[in-house]
Coordinates of C-alpha atoms in Angstrom, one line a residue:
Chain A
X84 CA 30.2 -5.6 18.8
X85 CA 29.5 -8.4 22.0
X86 CA 28.0 -5.2 23.7
X87 CA 26.0 -3.7 20.3
X88 CA 24.5 -7.4 20.5
X89 CA 23.9 -7.7 23.9
X90 CA 22.1 -4.3 24.4
X91 CA 20.2 -5.7 21.4
X92 CA 19.2 -8.2 23.2
X93 CA 17.6 -6.9 25.9
X94 CA 16.2 -3.8 23.8
X95 CA 14.5 -6.7 21.5
X96 CA 13.8 -8.6 25.0
X97 CA 12.0 -5.3 26.3
X98 CA 10.6 -4.1 23.1
X99 CA 9.2 -7.7 21.7
X100 CA 7.2 -11.0 23.3
X101 CA 9.4 -13.3 24.0
X102 CA 10.5 -15.4 21.4
X103 CA 8.8 -17.7 19.3
X104 CA 11.0 -20.1 18.6
X105 CA 14.6 -20.8 19.0
X106 CA 16.4 -23.2 16.9
X107 CA 18.2 -26.4 18.7
X108 CA 21.4 -26.3 16.7
X109 CA 21.9 -23.3 15.0
X110 CA 22.2 -20.0 16.9
X111 CA 18.7 -18.8 15.7
X112 CA 15.8 -16.7 17.0
X113 CA 12.3 -15.7 15.3
X114 CA 10.5 -13.4 17.3
X115 CA 7.6 -11.2 17.4
X116 CA 6.0 -13.0 14.5
X117 CA 2.2 -12.4 12.8
X118 CA 0.6 -12.9 10.4
X119 CA -1.5 -9.7 9.0
X120 CA -5.1 -10.4 8.8
X121 CA -6.7 -9.9 5.4
X122 CA -10.4 -9.7 4.0
X123 CA -12.4 -13.1 3.4
X124 CA -12.1 -12.4 -0.5
X125 CA -8.2 -11.9 -0.2
X126 CA -6.1 -14.6 -2.1
X127 CA -2.5 -14.0 0.0
X128 CA -1.6 -12.9 3.0
X129 CA 1.5 -12.1 4.5
X130 CA 4.0 -12.9 7.4
X131 CA 6.3 -10.7 9.5
X132 CA 9.4 -11.5 12.2
X133 CA 12.1 -10.7 13.4
X134 CA 14.9 -13.2 13.0
X135 CA 18.0 -13.2 15.1
X136 CA 21.0 -14.6 14.4
X137 CA 23.6 -14.8 17.4
X138 CA 25.9 -17.3 15.2
X139 CA 29.1 -15.7 13.8
X140 CA 28.0 -16.8 10.8
X141 CA 25.3 -15.4 8.0
X142 CA 22.2 -17.9 8.1
X143 CA 20.5 -18.8 5.2
X144 CA 17.0 -19.4 4.8
X145 CA 16.5 -21.1 1.4
X146 CA 12.7 -21.9 1.8
X147 CA 9.9 -21.3 3.4
X148 CA 6.1 -23.2 4.3
X149 CA 2.5 -22.6 5.7
X150 CA -0.1 -25.1 7.1
X151 CA -3.4 -23.7 5.4
X152 CA -1.6 -22.3 2.4
X153 CA -0.8 -24.0 -1.2
X154 CA 2.8 -22.2 -1.4
X155 CA 4.8 -19.7 0.9
X156 CA 7.8 -17.7 -0.2
X157 CA 10.3 -14.9 0.6
X158 CA 9.6 -11.9 -0.9
X159 CA 11.0 -8.4 -1.2
X160 CA 9.0 -5.4 -1.5
X161 CA 10.7 -2.6 -3.2
X162 CA 10.6 0.4 -5.4
X163 CA 11.3 0.9 -9.2
X164 CA 11.1 2.9 -11.6
X165 CA 8.3 4.6 -9.9
X166 CA 6.5 1.8 -8.8
X167 CA 6.3 -0.6 -6.2
X168 CA 8.0 -4.0 -6.9
X169 CA 7.8 -7.3 -5.4
X170 CA 10.5 -9.8 -6.0
X171 CA 10.3 -13.3 -4.9
X172 CA 13.8 -14.1 -3.6
X173 CA 15.3 -17.4 -3.8
X174 CA 16.6 -17.1 -0.4
X175 CA 17.8 -14.6 1.9
X176 CA 20.9 -14.4 4.2
X177 CA 20.8 -13.4 7.9
X178 CA 24.3 -11.7 8.0
X179 CA 26.1 -12.9 12.1
X180 CA 25.2 -11.2 14.7
X181 CA 22.5 -9.5 13.5
X182 CA 19.1 -9.0 14.4
X183 CA 16.8 -8.8 10.7
X184 CA 13.1 -7.4 10.3
X185 CA 10.9 -9.3 7.6
X186 CA 8.4 -5.9 8.2
X187 CA 5.7 -4.5 5.9
X188 CA 7.4 -2.9 2.8
X189 CA 10.0 -4.9 2.7
X190 CA 11.2 -8.4 3.4
X191 CA 8.2 -10.5 4.3
X192 CA 6.7 -14.7 3.5
X193 CA 4.2 -14.4 1.3
X194 CA 1.2 -16.9 1.7
X195 CA -0.8 -17.9 -1.2
X196 CA -2.9 -20.3 -2.1
X197 CA -5.1 -20.5 0.9
X198 CA -7.1 -23.2 2.3
X199 CA -9.3 -20.7 4.2
X200 CA -7.8 -16.6 4.8
X201 CA -6.4 -17.2 8.2
X202 CA -8.5 -14.9 10.8
X203 CA -7.9 -13.1 13.5
X204 CA -7.0 -14.7 16.8
X205 CA -5.8 -18.2 14.8
X206 CA -2.6 -19.5 14.8
X207 CA -0.5 -20.3 11.0
X208 CA 2.4 -23.0 11.9
X209 CA 5.2 -21.6 9.5
X210 CA 8.4 -23.3 8.8
X211 CA 11.7 -22.6 7.7
X212 CA 14.5 -24.6 5.7
X213 CA 18.4 -23.0 6.2
X214 CA 20.6 -24.3 4.4
X215 CA 22.6 -26.5 6.1
X216 CA 18.9 -29.0 5.9
X217 CA 17.4 -27.5 9.5
X218 CA 14.2 -27.1 10.2
X219 CA 12.7 -24.9 12.2
X220 CA 9.0 -24.0 12.6
X221 CA 7.2 -21.1 14.8
X222 CA 3.2 -20.2 15.7
X223 CA 2.5 -17.1 14.2
X224 CA -0.2 -15.3 15.5
X225 CA -3.1 -13.8 13.3
X226 CA -3.2 -10.1 14.0
X227 CA -4.8 -6.8 11.9
X228 CA -2.1 -5.1 13.4
X229 CA 1.6 -5.7 15.0
X230 CA -0.4 -4.1 18.3
X231 CA 3.0 -2.3 19.8
X232 CA 3.2 1.2 20.4
X233 CA 4.6 2.0 16.4
X234 CA 6.8 4.2 16.2
X235 CA 5.9 6.7 13.8
X236 CA 8.4 8.0 11.6
X237 CA 6.6 11.0 10.4
X238 CA 8.7 12.6 12.5
X239 CA 12.1 11.7 11.1
X240 CA 14.5 13.5 9.7
X241 CA 13.5 13.0 5.4
X242 CA 16.5 15.4 4.5
X243 CA 19.1 12.7 3.7
X244 CA 16.5 10.2 2.0
X245 CA 17.5 9.2 -1.1
X246 CA 14.7 10.5 -4.0
X247 CA 16.3 9.1 -6.8
X248 CA 13.6 6.9 -6.9
X249 CA 11.1 9.3 -6.8
X250 CA 9.2 9.8 -9.9
X251 CA 6.6 12.4 -10.9
X252 CA 5.4 9.9 -12.9
Chain B
X123 CA -30.3 60.1 -16.7
X124 CA -26.5 60.6 -17.4
X125 CA -25.7 60.0 -13.8
X126 CA -28.0 56.6 -13.7
X127 CA -26.5 54.7 -16.7
X128 CA -23.2 55.4 -15.1
X129 CA -24.1 53.9 -11.8
X130 CA -26.2 50.9 -13.9
X131 CA -22.8 50.4 -16.2
X132 CA -20.4 50.5 -12.5
X133 CA -22.8 48.0 -11.5
X134 CA -22.8 46.0 -14.7
X135 CA -18.7 45.9 -14.4
X136 CA -18.6 45.5 -10.5
X137 CA -20.9 42.4 -11.2
X138 CA -19.1 40.8 -13.7
X139 CA -16.4 40.9 -11.6
X140 CA -17.7 39.3 -8.7
X141 CA -19.2 36.9 -11.5
X142 CA -15.6 36.5 -12.9
X143 CA -13.9 36.1 -9.4
X144 CA -16.6 33.5 -8.3
X145 CA -16.3 31.3 -11.8
X146 CA -12.7 31.5 -11.4
X147 CA -13.2 30.4 -7.6
X148 CA -15.2 27.1 -8.6
X149 CA -12.7 26.7 -11.5
X150 CA -9.7 26.8 -9.1
X151 CA -10.3 26.4 -5.4
X152 CA -7.8 27.3 -3.6
X153 CA -5.6 25.0 -1.2
X154 CA -4.4 25.4 2.1
X155 CA -0.5 24.8 2.5
X156 CA -0.2 21.2 2.5
X157 CA 2.9 19.9 4.9
X158 CA 4.0 16.7 2.9
X159 CA 1.4 16.6 -0.2
X160 CA 1.9 17.3 -3.9
X161 CA 0.3 20.0 -4.9
X162 CA -0.7 19.4 -8.7
X163 CA 1.0 22.5 -10.6
X164 CA -2.8 22.2 -12.5
X165 CA -5.9 20.9 -11.3
X166 CA -7.0 18.4 -13.6
X167 CA -10.4 17.8 -14.3
X168 CA -10.9 14.0 -14.4
X169 CA -12.5 12.3 -17.3
X170 CA -15.5 10.4 -17.8
X171 CA -15.4 7.0 -17.0
X172 CA -17.7 4.3 -15.9
X173 CA -16.2 1.4 -13.3
X174 CA -18.4 -1.3 -11.5
X175 CA -20.5 -4.2 -12.7
X176 CA -23.2 -2.0 -13.6
X177 CA -21.1 1.1 -14.0
X178 CA -22.6 2.6 -11.4
X179 CA -19.1 3.9 -10.6
X180 CA -19.1 7.4 -12.7
X181 CA -17.2 10.6 -12.4
X182 CA -20.0 11.8 -10.0
X183 CA -18.2 9.3 -7.5
X184 CA -16.1 12.7 -7.1
X185 CA -18.6 15.4 -6.6
X186 CA -18.7 17.3 -3.6
X187 CA -16.8 15.8 -1.3
X188 CA -12.8 15.2 -1.2
X189 CA -11.4 12.1 -2.1
X190 CA -8.5 9.9 -1.9
X191 CA -7.4 7.6 -4.4
X192 CA -5.1 4.2 -4.2
X193 CA -4.3 1.8 -7.7
X194 CA -3.4 -1.8 -6.5
X195 CA -5.0 -4.9 -6.6
X196 CA -6.5 -7.9 -4.2
X197 CA -3.8 -10.3 -4.9
X198 CA -1.1 -7.8 -3.8
X199 CA 0.4 -9.1 -0.1
X200 CA 2.0 -5.9 1.0
X201 CA 1.6 -2.8 -0.3
X202 CA -1.8 -2.4 -0.6
X203 CA -2.5 -3.8 3.0
X204 CA 0.0 -1.8 4.8
X205 CA -1.8 1.3 2.5
X206 CA -5.6 -0.1 3.4
X207 CA -4.3 -0.4 6.9
X208 CA -2.7 3.4 7.1
X209 CA -5.6 5.2 5.6
X210 CA -7.6 3.1 8.5
X211 CA -5.4 4.9 11.4
X212 CA -6.0 8.1 9.3
X213 CA -9.6 7.8 9.1
X214 CA -9.5 7.0 12.9
X215 CA -7.3 10.5 13.6
X216 CA -10.3 12.1 11.4
X217 CA -12.7 11.5 13.2
X218 CA -11.4 12.0 16.4
X219 CA -10.7 15.5 15.8
X220 CA -14.3 15.4 14.4
X221 CA -13.2 16.4 11.1
X222 CA -14.9 14.1 7.7
X223 CA -12.6 11.9 6.6
X224 CA -12.5 12.2 2.5
X225 CA -14.2 9.1 0.5
X226 CA -11.2 6.7 -0.2
X227 CA -11.3 4.5 -3.5
X228 CA -9.6 1.6 -4.2
X229 CA -9.0 0.9 -7.0
X230 CA -8.1 -2.6 -8.8
X231 CA -6.2 -2.7 -11.8
X232 CA -6.2 -6.4 -11.9
X233 CA -10.2 -6.9 -13.5
X234 CA -9.1 -10.1 -15.1
X235 CA -8.3 -11.3 -11.4
X236 CA -10.6 -9.2 -8.9
X237 CA -14.4 -8.5 -9.4
X238 CA -16.6 -5.4 -7.6
X239 CA -18.4 -7.7 -5.3
X240 CA -15.0 -8.9 -3.7
X241 CA -13.3 -5.6 -4.2
X242 CA -16.4 -4.0 -2.1
X243 CA -15.6 -6.7 0.8
X244 CA -11.9 -6.7 0.7
X245 CA -11.9 -3.0 0.9
X246 CA -14.5 -3.1 3.9
X247 CA -12.6 -4.9 5.6
X248 CA -10.7 -2.3 6.4
X249 CA -12.9 0.4 7.1
X250 CA -17.1 0.6 6.7
X251 CA -16.6 4.0 4.5
X252 CA -13.7 2.1 1.9
X253 CA -15.0 1.5 -1.7
X254 CA -13.2 -1.1 -3.5
X255 CA -13.4 -0.8 -7.8
X256 CA -12.5 -1.9 -11.0
X257 CA -13.9 -2.6 -14.6
X258 CA -12.8 -2.7 -17.4
X259 CA -8.7 -1.9 -18.3
X260 CA -10.3 0.9 -21.3
X261 CA -12.0 2.6 -18.3
X262 CA -9.2 2.0 -15.9
X263 CA -7.1 3.4 -18.0
X264 CA -8.7 6.7 -18.4
X265 CA -7.9 7.5 -14.9
X266 CA -4.5 5.9 -14.6
X267 CA -3.9 8.7 -17.2
X268 CA -5.1 11.5 -15.8
X269 CA -3.3 10.4 -12.5
X270 CA -0.6 9.5 -14.3
X271 CA -0.5 6.2 -12.7
X272 CA 1.8 3.5 -14.0
X273 CA 1.2 -0.4 -13.3
X274 CA 2.8 -3.8 -15.3
X275 CA 2.6 -7.3 -14.9
X276 CA 5.5 -9.2 -13.8
X277 CA 6.2 -12.4 -13.9
X278 CA 9.1 -14.9 -13.2
X279 CA 10.2 -16.4 -16.5
X280 CA 11.9 -19.8 -16.8
X281 CA 15.0 -18.4 -16.6
X282 CA 14.7 -16.9 -13.1
X283 CA 14.6 -13.7 -14.0
X284 CA 11.0 -11.3 -13.3
X285 CA 10.0 -10.1 -16.6
X286 CA 7.3 -6.9 -16.8
X287 CA 4.9 -6.3 -19.8
X288 CA 1.9 -4.1 -20.1
X289 CA -1.1 -5.3 -18.1
X290 CA -3.2 -6.5 -21.5
X291 CA -0.5 -8.4 -22.9
X292 CA -0.3 -13.0 -23.2
X293 CA 1.7 -14.1 -20.5
X294 CA 2.7 -18.2 -20.1
X295 CA -0.1 -20.3 -19.3
X296 CA 1.1 -21.3 -16.0
X297 CA 1.6 -17.4 -14.4
X298 CA -2.0 -16.5 -15.0
X299 CA -3.0 -16.6 -11.4
X300 CA -0.1 -15.9 -10.2
X301 CA 1.7 -12.8 -12.0
X302 CA 2.5 -10.0 -9.7
X303 CA 1.6 -6.4 -10.4
X304 CA 3.7 -3.2 -10.2
X305 CA 2.2 0.1 -10.0
X306 CA 2.7 3.4 -8.4
X307 CA 1.8 3.9 -4.7
X308 CA 1.3 7.5 -4.4
X309 CA -1.9 8.6 -3.2
X310 CA -4.2 11.2 -5.1
X311 CA -6.5 13.8 -3.1
X312 CA -9.6 15.0 -5.2
X313 CA -11.7 17.9 -4.6
X314 CA -14.8 18.2 -4.6
X315 CA -15.4 19.6 -8.0
X316 CA -13.9 16.1 -9.2
X317 CA -10.5 17.7 -9.9
X318 CA -7.0 16.2 -8.8
X319 CA -5.4 18.6 -6.9
X320 CA -2.8 17.1 -4.9
X321 CA -0.5 13.4 -4.2
X322 CA 1.3 12.0 -1.5
X323 CA 4.4 10.2 -2.2
X324 CA 5.2 7.1 -0.4
X325 CA 6.4 6.1 3.0
X326 CA 3.1 7.0 4.3
X327 CA 2.5 7.8 7.6
X328 CA -0.8 8.1 8.7
X329 CA 0.0 11.1 10.9
X330 CA 1.3 13.3 8.3
X331 CA -1.4 12.5 5.8
X332 CA -4.2 13.6 8.6
X333 CA -2.2 16.5 9.0
X334 CA -2.8 17.7 5.9
X335 CA -5.9 16.3 5.4
X336 CA -7.4 18.5 8.4
X337 CA -6.8 21.9 7.2
X338 CA -9.1 21.3 4.1

């Protein structure tokens, strides 16, 4: 277990930018964060990041706030009845000793009621509230995409994919 | 005399056969063998429809060019932007290969909150050539029916549970700006004859989509 964490840490260190935040008391790191650029006419934006829980206990995120946005919510994209769905999450639990990704098509922070849509190059200050009452803040750069050599999953073996959600609607 | 009649008859039969073949080809143009796109068992001619503020978007939109159609809404923070960024990557691959990218048509199923001017600038943010449009729900639904799209309004009820209702159903007043929409996220391929011929099911990979489009 310990070994795999170290491997993950090394891997993460290699593949991502420096951590944007490490909490003083809770052993948590938020890294590789970004707010996806959106058209000026858009009404919402989304924030994505990686959370590393280095502790032996789950960490629960209960709330999120972002500067420049009237409301921010924890969300999860999913599939239901052949449709893409989105649901607000009251809280998100990061299991002990895990690297947990908030990424497109999955968990993300939905930023609503913008004073003005955040433009590429700007930084958005995002604060998370944890179940233990702690607040952690991080500045997230606005980007068109997460400029990393992204793996294209097109070559993934989909033979084991669960197609039960596939409906020829 | 007899011989010439036979020749004429044979000629007429031959020409009719060629004519039938050509007509048939126009009716049912053949498709390449796709790697990931699901070919429709029957190519579906799209219905008459009018979208846009001045009814400028009609069936003619799909004539003489390949098109990719995606249904969504502008208040969609994750799925639609992911798709539009992805389609811009497809366009890059196509351009690099010296091929024409099909016209991308983003149709908002949320005319209560989205308008055409906003959807045009919305689509252009991702790619100057992308089209964004909406219209009356009754017109959108004609296309929705042809493509087999499903969509519904969804909002958080006071009991903390999501409630999903048909788009035009009334919803609580405090939810009128903040509802979400569940929607199909397939990408539909329309041929230059204006027929719906194939669909890409999610998850979408730019490389996989481009691989099929390069065969057109």
